[in-house]
Coordinates of C-alpha atoms in Angstrom, one line a residue:
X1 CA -114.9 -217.3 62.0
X2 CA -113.3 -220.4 64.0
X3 CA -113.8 -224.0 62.4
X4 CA -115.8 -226.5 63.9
X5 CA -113.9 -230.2 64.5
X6 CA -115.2 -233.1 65.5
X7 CA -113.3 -236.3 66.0
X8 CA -113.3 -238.8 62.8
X9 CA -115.1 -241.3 62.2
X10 CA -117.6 -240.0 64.1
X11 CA -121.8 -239.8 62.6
X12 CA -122.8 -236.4 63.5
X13 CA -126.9 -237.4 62.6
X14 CA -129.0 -237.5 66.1
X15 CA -132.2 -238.6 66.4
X16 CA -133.8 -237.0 64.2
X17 CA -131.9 -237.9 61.2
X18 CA -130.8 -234.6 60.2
X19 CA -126.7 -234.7 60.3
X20 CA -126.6 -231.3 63.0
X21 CA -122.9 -230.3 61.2
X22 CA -124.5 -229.5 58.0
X23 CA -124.7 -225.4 58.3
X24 CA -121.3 -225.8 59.5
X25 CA -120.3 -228.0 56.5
X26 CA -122.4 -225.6 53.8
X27 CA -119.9 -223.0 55.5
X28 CA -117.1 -224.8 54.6
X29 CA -115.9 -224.3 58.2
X30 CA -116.2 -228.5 59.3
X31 CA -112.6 -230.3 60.0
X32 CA -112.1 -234.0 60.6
X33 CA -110.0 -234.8 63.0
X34 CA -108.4 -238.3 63.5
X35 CA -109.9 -239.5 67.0
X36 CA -108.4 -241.4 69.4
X37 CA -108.3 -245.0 68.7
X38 CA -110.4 -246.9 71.4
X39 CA -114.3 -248.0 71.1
X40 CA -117.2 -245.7 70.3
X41 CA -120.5 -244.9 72.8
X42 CA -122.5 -246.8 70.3
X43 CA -120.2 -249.7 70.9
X44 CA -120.6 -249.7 74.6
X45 CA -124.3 -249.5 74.7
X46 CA -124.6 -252.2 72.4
X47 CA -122.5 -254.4 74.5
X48 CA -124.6 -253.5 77.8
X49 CA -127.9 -254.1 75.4
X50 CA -126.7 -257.2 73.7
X51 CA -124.8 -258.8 76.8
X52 CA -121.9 -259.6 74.9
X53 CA -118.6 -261.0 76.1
X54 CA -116.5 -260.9 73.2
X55 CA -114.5 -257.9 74.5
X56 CA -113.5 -259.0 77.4
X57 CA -109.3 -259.6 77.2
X58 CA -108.4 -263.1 78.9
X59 CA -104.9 -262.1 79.4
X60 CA -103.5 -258.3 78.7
X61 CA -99.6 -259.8 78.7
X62 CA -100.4 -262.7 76.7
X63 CA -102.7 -260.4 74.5
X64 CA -99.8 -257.6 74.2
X65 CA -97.3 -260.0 73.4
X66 CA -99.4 -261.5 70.2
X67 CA -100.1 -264.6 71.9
X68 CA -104.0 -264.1 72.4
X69 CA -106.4 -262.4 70.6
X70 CA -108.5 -263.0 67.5
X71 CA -106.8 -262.8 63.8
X72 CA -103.4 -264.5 62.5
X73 CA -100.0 -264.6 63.9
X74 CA -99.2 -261.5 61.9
X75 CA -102.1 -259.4 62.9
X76 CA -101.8 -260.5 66.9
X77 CA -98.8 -259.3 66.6
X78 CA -99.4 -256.0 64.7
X79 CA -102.4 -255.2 67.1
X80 CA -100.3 -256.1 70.7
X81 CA -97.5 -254.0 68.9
X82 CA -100.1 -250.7 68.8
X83 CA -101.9 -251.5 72.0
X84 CA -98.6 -251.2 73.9
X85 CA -97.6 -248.1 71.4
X86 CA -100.8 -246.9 73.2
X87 CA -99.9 -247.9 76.7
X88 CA -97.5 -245.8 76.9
X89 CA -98.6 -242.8 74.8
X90 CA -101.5 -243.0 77.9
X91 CA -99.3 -243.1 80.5
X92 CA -97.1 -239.9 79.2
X93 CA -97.1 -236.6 81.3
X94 CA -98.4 -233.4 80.0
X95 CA -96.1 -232.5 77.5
X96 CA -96.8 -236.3 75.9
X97 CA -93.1 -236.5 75.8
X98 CA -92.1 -238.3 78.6
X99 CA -93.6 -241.0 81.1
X100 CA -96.0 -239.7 83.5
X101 CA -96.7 -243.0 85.3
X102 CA -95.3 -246.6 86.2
X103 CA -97.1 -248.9 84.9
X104 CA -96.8 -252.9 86.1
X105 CA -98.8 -255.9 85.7
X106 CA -99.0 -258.3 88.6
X107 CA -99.0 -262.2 87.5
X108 CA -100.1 -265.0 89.7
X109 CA -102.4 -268.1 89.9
X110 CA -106.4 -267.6 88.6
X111 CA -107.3 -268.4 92.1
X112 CA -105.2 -265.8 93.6
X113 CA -106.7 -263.4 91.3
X114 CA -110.2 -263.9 91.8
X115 CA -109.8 -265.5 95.6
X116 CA -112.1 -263.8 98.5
X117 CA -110.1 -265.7 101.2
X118 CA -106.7 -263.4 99.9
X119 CA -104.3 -266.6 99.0
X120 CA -100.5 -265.6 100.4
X121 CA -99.3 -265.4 97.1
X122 CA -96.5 -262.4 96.6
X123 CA -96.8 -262.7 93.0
X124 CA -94.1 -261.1 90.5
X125 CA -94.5 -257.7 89.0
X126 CA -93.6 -256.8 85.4
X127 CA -92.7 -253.2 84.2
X128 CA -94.5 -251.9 81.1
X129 CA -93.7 -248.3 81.2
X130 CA -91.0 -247.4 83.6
X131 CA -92.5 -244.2 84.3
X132 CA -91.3 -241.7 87.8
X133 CA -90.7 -243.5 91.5
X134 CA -91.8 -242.6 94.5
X135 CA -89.6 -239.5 95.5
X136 CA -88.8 -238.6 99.0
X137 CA -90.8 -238.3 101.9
X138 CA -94.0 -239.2 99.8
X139 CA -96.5 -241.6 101.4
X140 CA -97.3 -244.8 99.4
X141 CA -101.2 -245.1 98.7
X142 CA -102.9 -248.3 97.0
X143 CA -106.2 -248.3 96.1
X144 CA -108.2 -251.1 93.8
X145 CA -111.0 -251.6 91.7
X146 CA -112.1 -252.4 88.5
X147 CA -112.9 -248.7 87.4
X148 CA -115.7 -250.2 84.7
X149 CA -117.2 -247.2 82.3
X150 CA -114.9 -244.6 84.2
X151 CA -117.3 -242.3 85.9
X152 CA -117.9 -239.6 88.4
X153 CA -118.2 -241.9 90.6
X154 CA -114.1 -243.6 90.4
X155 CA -112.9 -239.7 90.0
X156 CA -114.4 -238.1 93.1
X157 CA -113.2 -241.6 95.1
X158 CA -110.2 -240.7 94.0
X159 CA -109.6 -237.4 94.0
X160 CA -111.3 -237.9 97.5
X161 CA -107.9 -240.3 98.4
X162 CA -105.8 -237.1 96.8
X163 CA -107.5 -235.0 99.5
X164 CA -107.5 -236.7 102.1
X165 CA -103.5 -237.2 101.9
X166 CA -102.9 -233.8 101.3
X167 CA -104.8 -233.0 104.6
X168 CA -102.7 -235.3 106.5
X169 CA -99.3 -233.6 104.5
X170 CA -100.7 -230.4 105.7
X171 CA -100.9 -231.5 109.6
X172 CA -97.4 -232.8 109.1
X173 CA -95.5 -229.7 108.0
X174 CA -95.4 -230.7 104.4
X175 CA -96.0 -227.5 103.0
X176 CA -93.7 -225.2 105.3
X177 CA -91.2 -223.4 103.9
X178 CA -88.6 -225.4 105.4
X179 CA -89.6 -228.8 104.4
X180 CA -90.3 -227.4 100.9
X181 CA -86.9 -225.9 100.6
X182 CA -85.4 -229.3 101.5
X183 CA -87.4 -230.8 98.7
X184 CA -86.6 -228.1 96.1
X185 CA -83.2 -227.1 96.5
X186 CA -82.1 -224.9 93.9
X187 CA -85.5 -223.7 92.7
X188 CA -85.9 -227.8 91.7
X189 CA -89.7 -228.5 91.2
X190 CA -92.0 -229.4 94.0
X191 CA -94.2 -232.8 94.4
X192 CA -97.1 -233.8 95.8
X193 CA -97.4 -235.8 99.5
X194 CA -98.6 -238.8 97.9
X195 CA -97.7 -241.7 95.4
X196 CA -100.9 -242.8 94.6
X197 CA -100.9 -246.9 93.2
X198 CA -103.9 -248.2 91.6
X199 CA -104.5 -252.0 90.8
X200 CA -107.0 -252.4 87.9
X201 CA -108.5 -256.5 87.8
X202 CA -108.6 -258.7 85.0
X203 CA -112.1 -258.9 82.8
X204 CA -112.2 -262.7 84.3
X205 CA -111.8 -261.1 88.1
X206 CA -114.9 -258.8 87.5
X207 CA -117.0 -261.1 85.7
X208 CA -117.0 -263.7 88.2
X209 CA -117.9 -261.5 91.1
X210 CA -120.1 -259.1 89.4
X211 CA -121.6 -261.7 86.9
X212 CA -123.7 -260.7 83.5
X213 CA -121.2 -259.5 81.2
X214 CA -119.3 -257.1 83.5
X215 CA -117.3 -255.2 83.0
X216 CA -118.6 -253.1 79.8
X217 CA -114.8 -251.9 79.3
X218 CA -112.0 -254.7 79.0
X219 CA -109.1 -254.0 81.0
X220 CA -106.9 -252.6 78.3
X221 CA -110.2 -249.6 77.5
X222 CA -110.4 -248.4 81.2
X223 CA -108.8 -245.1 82.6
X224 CA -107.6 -243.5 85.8
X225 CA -106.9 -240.3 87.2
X226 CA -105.2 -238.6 90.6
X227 CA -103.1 -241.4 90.2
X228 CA -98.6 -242.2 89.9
X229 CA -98.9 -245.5 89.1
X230 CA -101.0 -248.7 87.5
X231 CA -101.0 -252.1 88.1
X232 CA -102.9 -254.2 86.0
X233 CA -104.2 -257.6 86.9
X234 CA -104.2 -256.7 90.3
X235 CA -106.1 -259.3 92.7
X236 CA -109.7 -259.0 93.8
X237 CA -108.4 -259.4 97.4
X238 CA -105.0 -257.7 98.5
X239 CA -103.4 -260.3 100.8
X240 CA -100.3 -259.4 103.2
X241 CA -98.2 -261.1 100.7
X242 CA -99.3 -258.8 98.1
X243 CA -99.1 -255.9 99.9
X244 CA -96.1 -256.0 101.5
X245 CA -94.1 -257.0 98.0
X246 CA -95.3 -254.3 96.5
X247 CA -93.1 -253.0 93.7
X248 CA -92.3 -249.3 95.8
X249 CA -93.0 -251.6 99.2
X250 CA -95.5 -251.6 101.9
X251 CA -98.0 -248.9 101.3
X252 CA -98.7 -246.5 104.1
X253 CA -102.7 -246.8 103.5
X254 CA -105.6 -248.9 101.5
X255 CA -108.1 -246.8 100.8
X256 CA -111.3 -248.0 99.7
X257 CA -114.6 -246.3 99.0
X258 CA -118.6 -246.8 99.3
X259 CA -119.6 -249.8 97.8
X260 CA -123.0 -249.7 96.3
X261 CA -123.0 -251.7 93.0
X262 CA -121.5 -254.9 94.7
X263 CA -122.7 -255.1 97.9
X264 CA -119.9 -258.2 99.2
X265 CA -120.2 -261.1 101.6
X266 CA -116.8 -260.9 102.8
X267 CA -114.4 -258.4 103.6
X268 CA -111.5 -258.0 101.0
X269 CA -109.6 -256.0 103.2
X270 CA -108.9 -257.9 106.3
X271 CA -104.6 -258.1 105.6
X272 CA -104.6 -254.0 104.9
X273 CA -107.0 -253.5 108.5
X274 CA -104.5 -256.1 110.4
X275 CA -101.4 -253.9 108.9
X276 CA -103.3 -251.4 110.2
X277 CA -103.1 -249.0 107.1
X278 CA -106.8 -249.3 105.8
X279 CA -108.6 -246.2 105.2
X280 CA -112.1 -245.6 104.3
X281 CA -113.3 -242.9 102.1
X282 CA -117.0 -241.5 103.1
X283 CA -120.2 -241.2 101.4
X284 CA -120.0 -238.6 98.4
X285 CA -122.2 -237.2 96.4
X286 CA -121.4 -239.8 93.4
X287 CA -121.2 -242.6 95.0
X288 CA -124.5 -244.5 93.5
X289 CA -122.8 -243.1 89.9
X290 CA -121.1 -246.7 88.7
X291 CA -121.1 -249.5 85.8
X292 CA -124.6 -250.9 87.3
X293 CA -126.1 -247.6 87.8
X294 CA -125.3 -246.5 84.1
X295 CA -126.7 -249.6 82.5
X296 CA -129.4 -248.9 83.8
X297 CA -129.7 -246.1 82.9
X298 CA -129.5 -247.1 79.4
X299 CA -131.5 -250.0 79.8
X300 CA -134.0 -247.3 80.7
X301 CA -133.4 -245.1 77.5
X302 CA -133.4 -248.2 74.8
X303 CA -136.3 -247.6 73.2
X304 CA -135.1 -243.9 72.3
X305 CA -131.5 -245.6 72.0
X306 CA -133.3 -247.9 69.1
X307 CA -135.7 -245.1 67.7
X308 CA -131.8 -243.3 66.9
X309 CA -129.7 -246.6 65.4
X310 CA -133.1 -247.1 62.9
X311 CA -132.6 -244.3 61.7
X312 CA -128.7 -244.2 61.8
X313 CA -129.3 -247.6 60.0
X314 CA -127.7 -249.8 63.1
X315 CA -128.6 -252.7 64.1
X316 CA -130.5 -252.5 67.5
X317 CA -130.3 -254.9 70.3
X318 CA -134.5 -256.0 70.6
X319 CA -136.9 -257.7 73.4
X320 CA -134.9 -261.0 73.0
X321 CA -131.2 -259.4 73.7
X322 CA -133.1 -257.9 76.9
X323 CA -134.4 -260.5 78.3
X324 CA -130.9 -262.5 77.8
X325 CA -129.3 -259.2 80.1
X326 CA -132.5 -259.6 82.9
X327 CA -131.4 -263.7 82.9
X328 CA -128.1 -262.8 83.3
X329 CA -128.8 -260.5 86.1
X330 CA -130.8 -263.0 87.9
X331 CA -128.4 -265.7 87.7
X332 CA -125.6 -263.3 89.2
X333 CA -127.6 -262.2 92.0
X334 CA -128.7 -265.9 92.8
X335 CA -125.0 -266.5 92.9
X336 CA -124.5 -264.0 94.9
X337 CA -126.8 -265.2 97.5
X338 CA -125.2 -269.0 97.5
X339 CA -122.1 -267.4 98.2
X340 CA -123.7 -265.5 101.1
X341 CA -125.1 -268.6 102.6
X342 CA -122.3 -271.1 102.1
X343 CA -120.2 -267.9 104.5

């Protein structure tokens, strides 16, 4: 009979107390396993229950680097040591032995960061994991976002964007024998059509257009997929500037997809739709599945959530914490409307 494993620490007692492991355990058959170092569920509802900001990352260089963060020199400098340890164990291929993507962060002025107007501002790129380049013949795609509570919702927009390239590869010829055989000479591996580029934004980027204590997951706890490469810090709006200094150049499309969670009073992609290389992705079937739509979800479920950290012995987040999140809320969309009557 197989053991059961369960990542460690991890409390295996649901709501009703009882820990649901323990035949398992009487059997002698229950393994720990050493999890993955990151945050917990528990921690993320409590941050979307208790509105907290003290996650959020003000810099991800700085923070890497030891200069930010809470603690003393020494243990900055210890923890920016094992978040770029984990940087790159992320960004490994399948084998976990070599780079899988590139991954950059993008440095520029605050105001080009968070601007709606798209500032001309080039900005300098920095490598964090030199990771594979665009090989021949593959199309450059950039896509944005701030991927918050990675969901349904960010992996069919993406692999959506992966689609939609390999339909235009297929028009092109790219899979006929004799482009492939150009590609792969001597039985050499094949590739894919597409060199897919994703900017991630800063915690500061989000929270002042989204507002509340958005986004749940810093910058350095969100993930990706269908992707080649990651730039992090990547501005709210991609001017021509940015675009056109990109690290593997001028992409040959933007994509973006429905927005539902952020419905914005301006258009971000005016300098990718005059370079005539924007793309829209249609309505899918998890497009209303995003940060928003999951705290609410949760917000919905907090008095079972509560009923299950009493008697885990948590703390839970009570009527006062909610009412701070439905203030917070309020003040965000009121600021949203100023900003759609001062357009």
């Amino acid at each position: 009979m197989p053991a059961a494993g369960r990542p460690a620490p991890y409390r295996t007692r649901p709501i009703s107390g009882e820990d649901c492991y323990r035949f398992v355990k009487a059997a002698q058959r229950f393994l720990v396993v050493k999890r993955t170092p990151g945050i917990s569920t528990t921690d993320l509802v409590g941050r979307m229950l208790l509105c907290t900001k003290n996650h959020f990352i003000r810099s991800l260089t700085r923070t890497l680097s030891g200069d930010e963060g809470a603690g003393s020199v020494d243990e900055r400098s210890t923890a920016g040591k094992e978040m770029s340890q984990r940087i790159r164990d992320y960004a490994s291929d399948d084998t976990g032995l070599r780079p899988g993507a590139f991954v950059l962060s993008w440095a520029e002025s605050r105001s080009a960061s968070e601007d709606s107007v798209g500032r001309q501002e080039a900005g300098s790129h920095k490598i964090m994991v030199d990771g594979p380049i665009p090989k021949p013949g593959q199309r450059i795609v950039y896509v944005d976002g701030g991927f918050d509570l990675f969901s349904s919702g960010h992996i069919e927009f993406l692999r959506q964007v992966a689609k939609a390239e390999e339909a235009l590869a297929r028009k092109s010829g790219w899979y006929d024998d004799i482009h492939i055989q150009k590609r792969c000479p001597e039985g050499k591996d094949d590739y894919g059509p597409a060199y897919i580029v994703a900017g991630i934004h800063d915690d500061e980027v989000i929270n002042h257009w989204k507002g509340v204590n958005y986004p749940i997951m810093n910058i350095f706890e969100r993930g990706l997929c269908y992707i080649n490469s990651v730039i992090f810090s990547a501005p709210f709006t991609p001017s021509k500037a940015y675009l056109m200094n990109l690290p593997f150049g001028k992409p040959h499309a933007v994509y973006h997809g429905p927005t539902t969670f952020m419905p914005l009073t301006y258009d971000p992609y005016t300098a990718a739709k005059e370079l005539g290389i924007y793309q829209q992705i249609g309505d899918h079937a998890f497009q209303d599945v995003n940060a928003g739509e999951i705290v609410q979800r949760i917000l919905r479920s907090r008095q079972m959530y509560e009923e299950r950290q009493k008697k885990k012995g948590e703390k839970t987040a009570g009527e006062e914490a909610v009412r701070r999140r439905e203030l917070m809320e309020e003040e965000a969309a009121a600021l949203e409307k100023e900003r759609a009557a001062n357009r």
